[in-house]
Coordinates of C-alpha atoms and ligand atoms in Angstrom, one line a residue:
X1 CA -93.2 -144.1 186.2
X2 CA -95.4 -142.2 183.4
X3 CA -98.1 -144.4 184.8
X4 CA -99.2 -141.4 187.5
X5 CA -99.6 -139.3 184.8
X6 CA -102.9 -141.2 183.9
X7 CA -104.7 -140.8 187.1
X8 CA -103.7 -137.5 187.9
X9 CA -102.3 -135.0 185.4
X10 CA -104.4 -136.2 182.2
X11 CA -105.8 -132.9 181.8
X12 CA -103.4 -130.8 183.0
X13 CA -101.3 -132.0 179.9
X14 CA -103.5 -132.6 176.8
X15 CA -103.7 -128.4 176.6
X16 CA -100.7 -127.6 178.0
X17 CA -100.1 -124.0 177.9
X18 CA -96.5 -122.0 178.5
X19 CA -97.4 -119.8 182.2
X20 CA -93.4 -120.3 183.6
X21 CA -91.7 -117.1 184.2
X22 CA -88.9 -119.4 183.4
X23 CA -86.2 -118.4 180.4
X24 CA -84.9 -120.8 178.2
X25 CA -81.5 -121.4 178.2
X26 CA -79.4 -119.4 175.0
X27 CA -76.4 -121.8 175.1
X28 CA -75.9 -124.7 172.8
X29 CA -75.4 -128.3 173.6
X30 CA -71.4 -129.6 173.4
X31 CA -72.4 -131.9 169.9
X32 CA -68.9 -131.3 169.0
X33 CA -67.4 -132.8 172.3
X34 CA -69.5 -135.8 171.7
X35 CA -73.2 -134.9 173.4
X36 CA -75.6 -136.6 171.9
X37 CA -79.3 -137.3 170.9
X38 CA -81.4 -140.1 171.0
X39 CA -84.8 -141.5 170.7
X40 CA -85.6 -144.9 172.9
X41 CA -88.2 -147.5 172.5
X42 CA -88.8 -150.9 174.0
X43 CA -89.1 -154.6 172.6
X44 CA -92.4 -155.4 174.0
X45 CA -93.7 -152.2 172.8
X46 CA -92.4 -152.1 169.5
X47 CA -91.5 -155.1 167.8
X48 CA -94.8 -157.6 167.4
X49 CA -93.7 -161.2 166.5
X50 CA -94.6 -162.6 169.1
X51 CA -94.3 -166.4 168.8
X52 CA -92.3 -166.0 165.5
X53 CA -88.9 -167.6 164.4
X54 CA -88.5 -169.2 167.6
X55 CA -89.6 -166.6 170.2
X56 CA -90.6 -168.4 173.5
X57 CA -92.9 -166.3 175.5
X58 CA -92.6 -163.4 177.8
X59 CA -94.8 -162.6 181.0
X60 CA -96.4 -159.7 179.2
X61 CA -97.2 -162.1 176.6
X62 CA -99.0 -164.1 179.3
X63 CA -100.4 -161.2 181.4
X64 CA -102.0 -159.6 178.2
X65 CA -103.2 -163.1 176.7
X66 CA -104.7 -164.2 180.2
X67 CA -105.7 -160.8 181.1
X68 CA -107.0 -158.9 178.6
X69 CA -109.4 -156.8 180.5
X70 CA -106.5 -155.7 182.7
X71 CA -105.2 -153.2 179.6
X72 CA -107.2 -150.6 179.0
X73 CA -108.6 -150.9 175.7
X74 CA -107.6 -154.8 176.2
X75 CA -104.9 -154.6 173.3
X76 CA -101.6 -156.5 173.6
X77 CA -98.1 -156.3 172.0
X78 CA -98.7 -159.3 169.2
X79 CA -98.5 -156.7 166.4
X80 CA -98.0 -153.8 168.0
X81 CA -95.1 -151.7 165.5
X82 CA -94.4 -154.5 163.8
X83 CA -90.7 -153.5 164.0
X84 CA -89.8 -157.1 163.9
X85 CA -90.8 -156.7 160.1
X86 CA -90.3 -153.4 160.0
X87 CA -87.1 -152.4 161.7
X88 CA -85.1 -151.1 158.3
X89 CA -87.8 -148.5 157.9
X90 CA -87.5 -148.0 161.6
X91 CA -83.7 -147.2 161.3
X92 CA -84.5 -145.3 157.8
X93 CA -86.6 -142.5 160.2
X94 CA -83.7 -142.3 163.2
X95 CA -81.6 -142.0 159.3
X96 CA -83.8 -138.5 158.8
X97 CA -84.0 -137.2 162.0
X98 CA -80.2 -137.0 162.6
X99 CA -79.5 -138.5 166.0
X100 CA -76.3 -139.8 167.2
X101 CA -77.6 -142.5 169.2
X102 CA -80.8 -145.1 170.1
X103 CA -81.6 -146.9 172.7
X104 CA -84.0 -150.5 172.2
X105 CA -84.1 -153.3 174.3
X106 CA -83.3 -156.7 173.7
X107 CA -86.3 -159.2 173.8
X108 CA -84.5 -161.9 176.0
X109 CA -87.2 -164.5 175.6
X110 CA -86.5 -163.8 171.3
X111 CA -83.0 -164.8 172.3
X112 CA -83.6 -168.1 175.3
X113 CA -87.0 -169.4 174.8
X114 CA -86.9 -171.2 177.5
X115 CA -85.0 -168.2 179.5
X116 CA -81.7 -170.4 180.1
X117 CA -78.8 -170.5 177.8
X118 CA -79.2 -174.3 176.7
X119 CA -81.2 -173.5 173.7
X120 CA -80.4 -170.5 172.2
X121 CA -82.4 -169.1 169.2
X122 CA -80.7 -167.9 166.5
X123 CA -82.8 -166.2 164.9
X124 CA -83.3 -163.8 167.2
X125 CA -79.5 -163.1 168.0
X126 CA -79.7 -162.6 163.8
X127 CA -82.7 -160.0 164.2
X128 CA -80.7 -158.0 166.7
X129 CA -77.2 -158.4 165.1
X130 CA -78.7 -156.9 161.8
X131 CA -80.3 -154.2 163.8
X132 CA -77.3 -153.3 165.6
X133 CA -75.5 -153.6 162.3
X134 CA -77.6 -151.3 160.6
X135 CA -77.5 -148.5 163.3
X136 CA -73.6 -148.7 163.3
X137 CA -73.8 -148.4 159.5
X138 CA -75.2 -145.5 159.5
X139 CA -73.4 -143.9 162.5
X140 CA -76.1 -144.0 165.6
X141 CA -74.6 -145.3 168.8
X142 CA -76.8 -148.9 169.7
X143 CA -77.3 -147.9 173.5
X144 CA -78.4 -151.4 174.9
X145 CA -81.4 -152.5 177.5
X146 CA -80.6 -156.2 178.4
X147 CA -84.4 -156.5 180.2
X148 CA -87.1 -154.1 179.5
X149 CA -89.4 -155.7 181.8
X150 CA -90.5 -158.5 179.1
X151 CA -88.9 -161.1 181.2
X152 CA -89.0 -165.1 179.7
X153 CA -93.0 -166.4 181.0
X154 CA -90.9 -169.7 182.2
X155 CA -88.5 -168.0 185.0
X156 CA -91.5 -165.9 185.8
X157 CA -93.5 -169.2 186.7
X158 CA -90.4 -169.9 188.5
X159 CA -91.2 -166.7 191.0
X160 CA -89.1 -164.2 188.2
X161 CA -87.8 -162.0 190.7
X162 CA -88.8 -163.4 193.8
X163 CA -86.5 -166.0 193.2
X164 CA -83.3 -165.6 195.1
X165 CA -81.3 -167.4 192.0
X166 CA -82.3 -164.6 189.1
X167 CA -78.5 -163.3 189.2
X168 CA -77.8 -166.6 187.8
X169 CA -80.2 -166.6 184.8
X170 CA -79.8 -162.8 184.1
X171 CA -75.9 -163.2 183.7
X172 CA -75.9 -166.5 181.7
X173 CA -78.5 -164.0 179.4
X174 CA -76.3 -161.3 179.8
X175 CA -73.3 -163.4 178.9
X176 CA -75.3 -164.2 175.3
X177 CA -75.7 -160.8 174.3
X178 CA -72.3 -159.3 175.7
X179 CA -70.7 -162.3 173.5
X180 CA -72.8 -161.7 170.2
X181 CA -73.2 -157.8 170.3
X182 CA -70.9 -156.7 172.8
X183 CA -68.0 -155.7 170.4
X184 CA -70.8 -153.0 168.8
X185 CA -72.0 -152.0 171.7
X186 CA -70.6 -149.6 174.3
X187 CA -73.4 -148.2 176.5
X188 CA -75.5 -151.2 178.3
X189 CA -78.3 -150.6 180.3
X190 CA -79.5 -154.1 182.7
X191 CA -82.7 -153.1 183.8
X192 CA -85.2 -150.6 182.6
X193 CA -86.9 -148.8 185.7
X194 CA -86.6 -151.4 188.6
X195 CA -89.1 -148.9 190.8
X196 CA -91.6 -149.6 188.5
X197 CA -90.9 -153.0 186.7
X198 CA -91.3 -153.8 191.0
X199 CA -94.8 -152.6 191.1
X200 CA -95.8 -156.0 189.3
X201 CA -95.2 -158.0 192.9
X202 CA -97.2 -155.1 195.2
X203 CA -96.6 -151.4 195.3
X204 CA -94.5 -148.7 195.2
X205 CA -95.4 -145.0 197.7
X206 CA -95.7 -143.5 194.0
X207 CA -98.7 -146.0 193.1
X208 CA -100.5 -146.9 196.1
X209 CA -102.3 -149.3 194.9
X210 CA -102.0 -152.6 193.0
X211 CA -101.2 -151.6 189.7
X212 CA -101.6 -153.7 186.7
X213 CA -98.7 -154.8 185.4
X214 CA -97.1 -158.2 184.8
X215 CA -96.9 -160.5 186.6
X216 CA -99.9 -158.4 188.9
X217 CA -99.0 -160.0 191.7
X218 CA -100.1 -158.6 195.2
X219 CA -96.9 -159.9 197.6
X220 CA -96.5 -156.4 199.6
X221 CA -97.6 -158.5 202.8
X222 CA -94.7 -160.4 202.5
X223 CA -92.4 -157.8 200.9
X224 CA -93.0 -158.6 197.2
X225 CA -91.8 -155.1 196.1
X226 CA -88.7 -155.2 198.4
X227 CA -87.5 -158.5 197.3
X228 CA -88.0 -157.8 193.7
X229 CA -86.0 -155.2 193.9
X230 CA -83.3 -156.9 196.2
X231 CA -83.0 -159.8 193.4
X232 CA -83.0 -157.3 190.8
X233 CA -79.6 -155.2 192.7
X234 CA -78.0 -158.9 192.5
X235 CA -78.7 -159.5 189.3
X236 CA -77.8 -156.2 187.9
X237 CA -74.4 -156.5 190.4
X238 CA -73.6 -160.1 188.7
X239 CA -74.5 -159.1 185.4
X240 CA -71.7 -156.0 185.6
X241 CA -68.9 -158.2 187.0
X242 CA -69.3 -160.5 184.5
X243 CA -69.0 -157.7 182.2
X244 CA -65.9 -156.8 183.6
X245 CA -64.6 -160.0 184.1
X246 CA -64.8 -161.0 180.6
X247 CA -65.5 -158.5 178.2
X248 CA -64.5 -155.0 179.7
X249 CA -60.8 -155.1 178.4
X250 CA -61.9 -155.9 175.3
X251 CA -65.0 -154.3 174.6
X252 CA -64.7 -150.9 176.7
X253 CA -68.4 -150.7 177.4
X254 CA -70.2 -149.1 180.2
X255 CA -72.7 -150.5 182.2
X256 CA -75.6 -149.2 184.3
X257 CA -79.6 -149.7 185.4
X258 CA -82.2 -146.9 184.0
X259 CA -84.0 -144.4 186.9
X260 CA -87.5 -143.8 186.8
X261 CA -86.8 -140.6 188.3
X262 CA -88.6 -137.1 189.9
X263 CA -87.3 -134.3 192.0
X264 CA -89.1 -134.2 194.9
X265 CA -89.7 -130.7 196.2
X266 CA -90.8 -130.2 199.7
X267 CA -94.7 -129.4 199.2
X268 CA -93.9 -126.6 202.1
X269 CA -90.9 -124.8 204.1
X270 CA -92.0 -127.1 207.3
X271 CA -89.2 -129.3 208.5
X272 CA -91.5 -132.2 208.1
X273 CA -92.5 -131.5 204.7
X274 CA -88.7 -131.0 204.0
X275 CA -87.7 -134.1 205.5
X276 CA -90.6 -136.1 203.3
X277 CA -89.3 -134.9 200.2
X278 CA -85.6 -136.1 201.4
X279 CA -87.3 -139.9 202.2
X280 CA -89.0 -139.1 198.8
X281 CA -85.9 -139.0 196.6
X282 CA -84.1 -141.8 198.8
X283 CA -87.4 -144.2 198.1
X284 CA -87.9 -144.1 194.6
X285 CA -83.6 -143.1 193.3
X286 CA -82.0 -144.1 196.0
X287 CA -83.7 -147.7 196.6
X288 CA -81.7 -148.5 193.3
X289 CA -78.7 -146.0 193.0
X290 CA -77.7 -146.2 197.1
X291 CA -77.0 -149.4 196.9
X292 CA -75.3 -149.1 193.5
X293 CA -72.8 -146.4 194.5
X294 CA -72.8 -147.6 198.2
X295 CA -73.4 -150.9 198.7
X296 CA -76.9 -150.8 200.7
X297 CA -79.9 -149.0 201.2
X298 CA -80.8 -145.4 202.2
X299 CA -80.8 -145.4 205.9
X300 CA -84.1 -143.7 206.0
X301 CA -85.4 -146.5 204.1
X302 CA -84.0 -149.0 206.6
X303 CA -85.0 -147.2 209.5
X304 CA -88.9 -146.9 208.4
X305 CA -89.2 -149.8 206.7
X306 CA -87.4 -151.8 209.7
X307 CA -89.5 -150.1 212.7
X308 CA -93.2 -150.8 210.5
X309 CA -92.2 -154.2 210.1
X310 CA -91.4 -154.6 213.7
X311 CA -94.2 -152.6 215.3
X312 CA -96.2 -154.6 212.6
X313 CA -95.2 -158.3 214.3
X314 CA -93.0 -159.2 211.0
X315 CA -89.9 -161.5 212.6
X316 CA -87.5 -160.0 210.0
X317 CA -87.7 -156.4 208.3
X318 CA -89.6 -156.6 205.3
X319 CA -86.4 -154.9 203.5
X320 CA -84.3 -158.0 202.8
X321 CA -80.5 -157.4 204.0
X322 CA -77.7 -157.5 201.8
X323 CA -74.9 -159.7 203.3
X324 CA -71.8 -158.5 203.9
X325 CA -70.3 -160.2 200.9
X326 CA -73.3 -159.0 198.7
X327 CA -72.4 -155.1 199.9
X328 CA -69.3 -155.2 198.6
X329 CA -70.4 -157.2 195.5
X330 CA -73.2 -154.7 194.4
X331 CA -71.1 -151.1 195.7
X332 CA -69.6 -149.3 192.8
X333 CA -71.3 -151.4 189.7
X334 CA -72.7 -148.6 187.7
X335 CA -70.4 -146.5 185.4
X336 CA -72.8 -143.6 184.7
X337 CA -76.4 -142.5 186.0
X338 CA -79.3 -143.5 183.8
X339 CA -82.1 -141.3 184.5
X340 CA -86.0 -141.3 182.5
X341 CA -87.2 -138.4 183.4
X342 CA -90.9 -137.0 183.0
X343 CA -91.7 -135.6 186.0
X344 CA -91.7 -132.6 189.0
X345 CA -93.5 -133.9 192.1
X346 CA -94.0 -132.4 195.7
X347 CA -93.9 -134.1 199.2
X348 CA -96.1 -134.0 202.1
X349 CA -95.6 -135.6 205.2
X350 CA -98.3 -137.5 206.4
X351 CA -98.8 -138.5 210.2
X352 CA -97.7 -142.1 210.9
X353 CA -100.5 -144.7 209.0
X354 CA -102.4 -147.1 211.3
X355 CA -100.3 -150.6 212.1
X356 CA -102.3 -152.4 209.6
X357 CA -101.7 -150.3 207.2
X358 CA -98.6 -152.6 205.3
X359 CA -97.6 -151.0 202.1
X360 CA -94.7 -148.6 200.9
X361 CA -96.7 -145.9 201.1
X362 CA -97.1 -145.7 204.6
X363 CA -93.3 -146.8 204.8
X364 CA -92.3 -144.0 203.3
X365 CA -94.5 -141.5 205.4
X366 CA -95.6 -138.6 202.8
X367 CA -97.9 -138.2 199.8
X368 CA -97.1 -136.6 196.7
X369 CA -98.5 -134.3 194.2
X370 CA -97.3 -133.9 190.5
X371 CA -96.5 -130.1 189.7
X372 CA -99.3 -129.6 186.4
X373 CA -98.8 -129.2 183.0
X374 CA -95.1 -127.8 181.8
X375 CA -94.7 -127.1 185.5
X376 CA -93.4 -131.1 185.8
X377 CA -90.4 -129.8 183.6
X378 CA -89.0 -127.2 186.5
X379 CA -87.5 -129.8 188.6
X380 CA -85.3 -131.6 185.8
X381 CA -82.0 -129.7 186.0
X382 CA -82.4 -130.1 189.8
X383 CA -82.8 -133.7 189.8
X384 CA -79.5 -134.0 188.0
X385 CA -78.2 -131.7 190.6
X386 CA -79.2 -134.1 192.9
X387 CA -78.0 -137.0 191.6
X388 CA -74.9 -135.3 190.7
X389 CA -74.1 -134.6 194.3
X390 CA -75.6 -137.2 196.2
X391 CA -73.5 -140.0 194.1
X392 CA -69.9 -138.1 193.7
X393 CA -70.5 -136.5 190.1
X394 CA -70.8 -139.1 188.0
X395 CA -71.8 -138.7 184.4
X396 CA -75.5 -139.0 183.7
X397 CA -77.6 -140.4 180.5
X398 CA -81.4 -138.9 180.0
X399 CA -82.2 -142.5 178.7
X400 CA -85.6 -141.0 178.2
X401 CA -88.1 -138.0 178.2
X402 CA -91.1 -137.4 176.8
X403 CA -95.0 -136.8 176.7
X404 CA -97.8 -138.8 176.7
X405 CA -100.7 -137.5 174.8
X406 CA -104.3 -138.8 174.4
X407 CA -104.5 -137.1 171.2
X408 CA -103.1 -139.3 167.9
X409 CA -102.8 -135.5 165.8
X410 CA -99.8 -135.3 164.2
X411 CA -100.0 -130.8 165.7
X412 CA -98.3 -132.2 169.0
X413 CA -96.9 -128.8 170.0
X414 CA -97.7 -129.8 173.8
X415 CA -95.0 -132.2 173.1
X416 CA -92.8 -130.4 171.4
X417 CA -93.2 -127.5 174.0
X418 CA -92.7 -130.5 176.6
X419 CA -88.7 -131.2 175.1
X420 CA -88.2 -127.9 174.5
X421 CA -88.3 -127.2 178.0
X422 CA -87.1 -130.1 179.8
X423 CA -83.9 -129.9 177.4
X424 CA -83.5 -126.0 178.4
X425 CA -83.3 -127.5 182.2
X426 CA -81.1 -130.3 181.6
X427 CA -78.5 -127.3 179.8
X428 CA -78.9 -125.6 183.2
X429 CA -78.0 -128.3 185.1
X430 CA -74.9 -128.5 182.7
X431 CA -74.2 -124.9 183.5
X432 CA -74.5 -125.8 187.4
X433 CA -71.6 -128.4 187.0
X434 CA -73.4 -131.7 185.9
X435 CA -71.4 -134.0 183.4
X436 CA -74.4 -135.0 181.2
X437 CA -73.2 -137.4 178.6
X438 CA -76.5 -137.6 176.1
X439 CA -80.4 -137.0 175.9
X440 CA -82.8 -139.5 174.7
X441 CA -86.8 -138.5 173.7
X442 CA -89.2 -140.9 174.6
X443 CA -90.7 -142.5 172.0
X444 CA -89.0 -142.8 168.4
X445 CA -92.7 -143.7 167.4
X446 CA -96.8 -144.5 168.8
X447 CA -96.6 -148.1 170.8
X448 CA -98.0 -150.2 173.1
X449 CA -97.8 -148.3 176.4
X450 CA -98.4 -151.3 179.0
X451 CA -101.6 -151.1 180.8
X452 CA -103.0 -148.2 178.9
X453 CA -102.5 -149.5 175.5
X454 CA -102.6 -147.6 172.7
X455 CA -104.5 -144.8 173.6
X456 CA -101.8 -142.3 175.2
X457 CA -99.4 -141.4 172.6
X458 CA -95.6 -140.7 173.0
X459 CA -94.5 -140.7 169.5
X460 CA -92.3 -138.2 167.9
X461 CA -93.9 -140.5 164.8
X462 CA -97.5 -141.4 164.6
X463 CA -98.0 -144.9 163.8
X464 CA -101.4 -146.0 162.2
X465 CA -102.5 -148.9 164.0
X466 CA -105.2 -149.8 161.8
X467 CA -103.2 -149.9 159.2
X468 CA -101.7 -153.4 158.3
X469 CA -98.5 -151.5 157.6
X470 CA -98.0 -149.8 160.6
X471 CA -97.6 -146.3 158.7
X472 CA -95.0 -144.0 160.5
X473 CA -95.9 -140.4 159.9
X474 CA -93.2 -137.7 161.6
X475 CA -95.2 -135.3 163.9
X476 CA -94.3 -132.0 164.6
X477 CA -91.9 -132.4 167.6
X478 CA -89.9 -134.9 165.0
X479 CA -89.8 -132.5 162.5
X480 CA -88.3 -129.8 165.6
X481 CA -86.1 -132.4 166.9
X482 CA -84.8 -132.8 163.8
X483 CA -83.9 -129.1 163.4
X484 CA -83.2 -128.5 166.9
X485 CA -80.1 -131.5 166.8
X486 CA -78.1 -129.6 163.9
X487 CA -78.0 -126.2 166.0
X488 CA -78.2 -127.7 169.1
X489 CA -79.7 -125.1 171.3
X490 CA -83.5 -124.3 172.2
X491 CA -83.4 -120.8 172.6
X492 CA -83.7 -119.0 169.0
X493 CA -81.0 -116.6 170.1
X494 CA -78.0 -118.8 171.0
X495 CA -74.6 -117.7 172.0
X496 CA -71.3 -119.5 172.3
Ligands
BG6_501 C1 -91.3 -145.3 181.1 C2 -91.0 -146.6 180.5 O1 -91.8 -145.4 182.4 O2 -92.3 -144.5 180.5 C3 -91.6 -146.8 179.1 O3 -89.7 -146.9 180.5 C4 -93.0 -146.3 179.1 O4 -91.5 -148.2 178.8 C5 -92.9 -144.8 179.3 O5 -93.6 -146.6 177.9 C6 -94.3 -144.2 179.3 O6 -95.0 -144.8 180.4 P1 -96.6 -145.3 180.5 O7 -96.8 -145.6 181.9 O8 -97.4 -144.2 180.0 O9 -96.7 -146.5 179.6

């Protein structure tokens, strides 16, 4: 999702400056009832190791490897953290800062080379097991991404999620992990962003163009984006009955799919600008959560994406149908929201595109602006609103939230400013009625951010990455993070 940021808010953000009318909320956050904090990161983006003990490779492996020139400053994730080395010095830092929980994701080609269960690597079920072991030790909650979008290189030569029988190698994989690190684990997350992890087989109405990221396919003429996520919905749906099949009773997890999420605002009080910010939340949250909670698409997306596709000469909607038996499979397999939340964004309608114009954008109809600077923080309690009444109130994860920054200086007070804020309007939402179970910043530490490399910054930590050792240095926003978890409330005048 953050991926916008790059092409349009870049200098909005780097001198960020507090204009908002807006008053930051005075009441603390329920720590004693269990709310907690977090900080999240990603194997890919982290670890480094790439080929070692066993690791087969994963399509970012290939796609940076093949494609250098596609990354910005044509790095890659061979080093990157060097958290594979590094990870008791990694778990030292979460240690200091005092939070309750993290979230990381599992590497699964570290675990199946070849991305299927008949060779198993042990050494990489021992990396995570001493990981896991090591958080529980010192009393942060693992919170658990099965697929981070570093998906084994082999199924992705096999289509990856254009192939119709991914449920089937993403439950044997999640079957593995459930059975070595389930009993430590009790939040599980399948996929991380399916909007975006989608992008790498055509487009999505956010990013109208061919982005690059793995595999960098170009398959919107035939759907790519629609079937990706179609085979995604299966596999995530497979994955949690298998969960509670044959671990639920005795592992009491909970399983659900991470949100790249906005609130769409209507861009004006027209009907048609309010009706393009309703098709703007139901194409990016509720292409994943609809079907989640309700078995099948939004019925705006079926209804624009089946009328282009006809007036466009396509046989068949280019929005796959879920079979009656794969409704009821998929409806109800999430036990709480996950939402990654960065920004505000506002809808336009647009008049209907010509008929050769195929892509999601013109499906969905509108274009969208970000709101600038801090301004991308007003919509956050309101997207929990949303979420919270368009799927029945369930309880909701931020499993991430953050700022990039194209500035390594260890003075982030833009970011810190950034949380600050967005925290304030997650309380709100809390006020309003919304069951919000934990927050998460986005990133513990510096790491490879995908196409842009290591340029943009997320880091509460700094990492030197011209240093062999990978130095972690705690930035300002850590050092206010860590104060700000003991109170827990933002406002410097809190009351009960
Ligand atoms: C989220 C992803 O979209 O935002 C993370 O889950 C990512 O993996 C983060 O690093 C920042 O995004 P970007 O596009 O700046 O790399």
């Amino acid at each position: 999702m953050a991926i916008l940021r790059r092409f349009t808010l870049l200098c909005a953000l780097v001198h960020m400056c507090v204009t908002t009318e807006y008053v930051l909320n005075n009441k603390p956050f329920p720590k004693n009832e269990g709310f907690t904090f977090g900080t999240a990161t990603a194997a890919y983006q982290i670890e480094g190791g790439w080929n070692e003990d066993g690791k087969g490779e994963s399509m970012w492996d290939r796609f940076t490897h093949l494609f250098p020139e596609k990354i910005m400053d044509k790095s890659n994730g061979d080093i990157a953290c060097d958290t594979y080395h590094k990870y008791k010095e990694d778990i030292e830092i979460l240690k200091d800062l005092g939070v309750t929980h993290h979230r990381f994701s599992i590497s699964w080609p570290r675990i199946l080379p070849n991305g299927l269960v008949n060779h198993i690597n042990q050494k990489g079920i021992d990396f995570y097991k001493n990981f896991i072991k090591l958080l529980k030790e010192n009393n942060i909650e693992p919170v658990v991404t099965l697929s981070h979008w570093d998906i084994p290189e082999i199924l992705q030569e096999q289509g990856g999620f254009q192939n119709y029988n991914f449920p089937d190698w993403f439950s044997n994989y999640s079957r593995i992990c459930f059975e070595n690190f389930g009993d430590d684990v009790k939040y599980w997350i399948t996929f991380n962003e399916p909007t975006i992890q989608c992008t790498g087989y055509g487009q999505n109405f956010y990013i109208p163009f061919v982005a690059p990221f793995a595999p960098g396919y170009n398959l919107t003429t035939v759907g790519g984006e629609y079937v990706c996520m179609h085979n995604l919905i299966r596999s995530h749906a497979a994955a949690y009955h298998l969960y509670q099949k044959e671990f639920k009773a005795r592992q009491n997890g909970k399983l659900t799919i991470a949100n790249a999420a906005c609130r769409c605002y209507p861009a004006s009080d027209s009907r048609e600008d309010i009706e393009a910010a309703d098709r703007c939340m139901q194409f990016s949250l509720g292409w994943v959560l609809h079907p989640i909670y309700y078995g099948d698409y939004p019925e705006v997306m079926k209804e624009r994406i089946d009328y282009r596709s006809k007036i466009q000469g396509y046989p068949e909607s280019r929005l796959p149908k879920f079979t009656l038996a794969e409704r009821q499979l998929i409806r109800k397999t999430s036990d709480y929201v996950a939402i990654n939340a960065y920004y505000t964004t506002y809808a336009k309608s647009t008049p209907e595109k010509e008929i050769n114009d195929i892509s999601p954008y013109s499906d969905a109809k509108l274009t969208v602006t970000f709101a600038e600077g801090l301004g991308n923080t007003d919509g956050m309690g309101d997207l929990l609103l949303w979420a919270h009444n368009e799927y029945g109130k369930p309880d909701i994860f931020i499993t991430e939230n953050g700022l990039g920054l194209e500035t390594a200086s260890l003075e982030d007070d833009d970011r810190l400013t950034f949380l600050k804020y967005s925290l304030s309007h997650f309380r709100d939402a809390m006020d309003a009625g919304v069951n919000l179970l934990g927050y998460t910043v986005w990133s513990l530490m510096d790491n490879f951010e995908w196409f842009i490399g290591y340029n943009t910054k997320y880091g509460i930590y700094q990492v030197d990455f011209n240093s062999p050792n990978r130095t972690r240095v705690a930035r300002k926003s850590a050092e206010w993070y860590k104060q700000f978890i003991q109170t827990p409330c933002v406002h410097l005048n809190c009351t009960l």
